[in-house]
Steps between C-alpha positions, in 0.01 A plus 500: 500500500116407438447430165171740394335452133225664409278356250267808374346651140613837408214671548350363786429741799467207747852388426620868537386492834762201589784714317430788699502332799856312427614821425395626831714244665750534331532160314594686136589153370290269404388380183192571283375210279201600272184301593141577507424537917751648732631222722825555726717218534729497765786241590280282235158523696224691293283757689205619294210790551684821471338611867572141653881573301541846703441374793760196463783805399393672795532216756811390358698810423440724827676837392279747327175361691195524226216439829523694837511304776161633654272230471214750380724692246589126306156435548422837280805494274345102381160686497570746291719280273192287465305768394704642240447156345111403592370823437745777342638256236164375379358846472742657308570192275093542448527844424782388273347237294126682476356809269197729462298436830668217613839647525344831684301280740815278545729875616262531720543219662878540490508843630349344810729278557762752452359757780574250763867483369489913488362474914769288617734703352412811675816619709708246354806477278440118388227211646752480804567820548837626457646192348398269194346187624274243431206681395715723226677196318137323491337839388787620266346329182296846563792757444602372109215233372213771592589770311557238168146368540335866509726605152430205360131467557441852446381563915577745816505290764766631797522866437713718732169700560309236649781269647779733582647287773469210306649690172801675768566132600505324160792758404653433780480122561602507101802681542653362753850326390412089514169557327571747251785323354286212465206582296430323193499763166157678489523479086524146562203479768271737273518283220449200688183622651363633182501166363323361798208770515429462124484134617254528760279774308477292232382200667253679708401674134123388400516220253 
């Protein structure tokens, strides 16, 4: 049996991404050792990046495929990933860490960024379709870590009026039985957060 460690932080979304996939193979053992980037080490040989990481699972543990085998469906699963973290990511965080007229121009912004997610949704279950993939365990930061930012910073940001495939696939993707039983607490997330955005508002205060 491969021996599979997982080096990760507890709240980390990137690292999530890695259990989630594991779980999807069906590799329930391995063993989580606190550090501060998620880095998979497997037979002793550390694999780091948490996209370059999903891609190792994938070509080494076949069942449970997390990219379709069409060439131009990988092509926009890895698209898609990338933008969750180039463009949705950045946005939100902005949104996150801003107030006043910064914060409403930043939501903006994000809201943008989220249409596109809303459009490739349309007729579809997940990303892939029918079936969790790729796309969903590099978006699914969105369906638990979204909602904390907009109670904690005080914001509407993916409403199930304006997003409501988006909103219909958050519930879903978050419910499903490897990712739900893996969330980290939301009590612990909130507080976590709230430190960090008194953090950034205060050095972005005027001296």
């Amino acid at each position: 049996m491969a021996e599979v460690k997982l080096f990760r932080t507890w709240s980390s979304p990137f690292a999530l991404r890695i259990i989630w996939a594991l779980k999807l193979k069906g590799l329930l053992q391995y063993n989580p050792i606190h550090k501060k980037v998620p880095v998979l080490v497997h037979n002793g040989k550390p694999i780091v990046e948490s996209f370059v990481v999903l891609e190792y699972i994938d070509e080494t543990w076949k069942e449970n495929p997390l990219l379709p085998e069409d060439p131009l469906q990988r092509a926009a699963a890895r698209l898609w990933a990338k933008f969750g973290d180039d463009k949705v990511l950045p946005s939100i965080w902005e949104s996150f860490t801003n107030d006043g007229k910064e914060q409403e121009e930043a939501i903006v912004k994000a809201k943008e960024n989220l249409k596109y997610l809303e459009e490739e949704l349309k007729g579809k279950k997940f990303f892939w379709g029918e079936k969790l993939g790729f796309a969903d365990i590099a978006l699914g930061w969105l369906a638990h870590y979204e909602s904390v930012f907009e109670e904690v910073a005080g914001m509407k940001l993916l409403t199930e009026e304006e997003f409501p495939l988006l909103s219909a696939w958050k519930l879903t993707f978050a419910d499903a039985p490897i990712i739900k039983d893996n969330w980290p607490s939301r009590d612990k997330l909130v507080a976590k957060f709230q430190a960090i955005r008194e953090d950034q508002l205060l050095k972005k205060a005027p001296k």
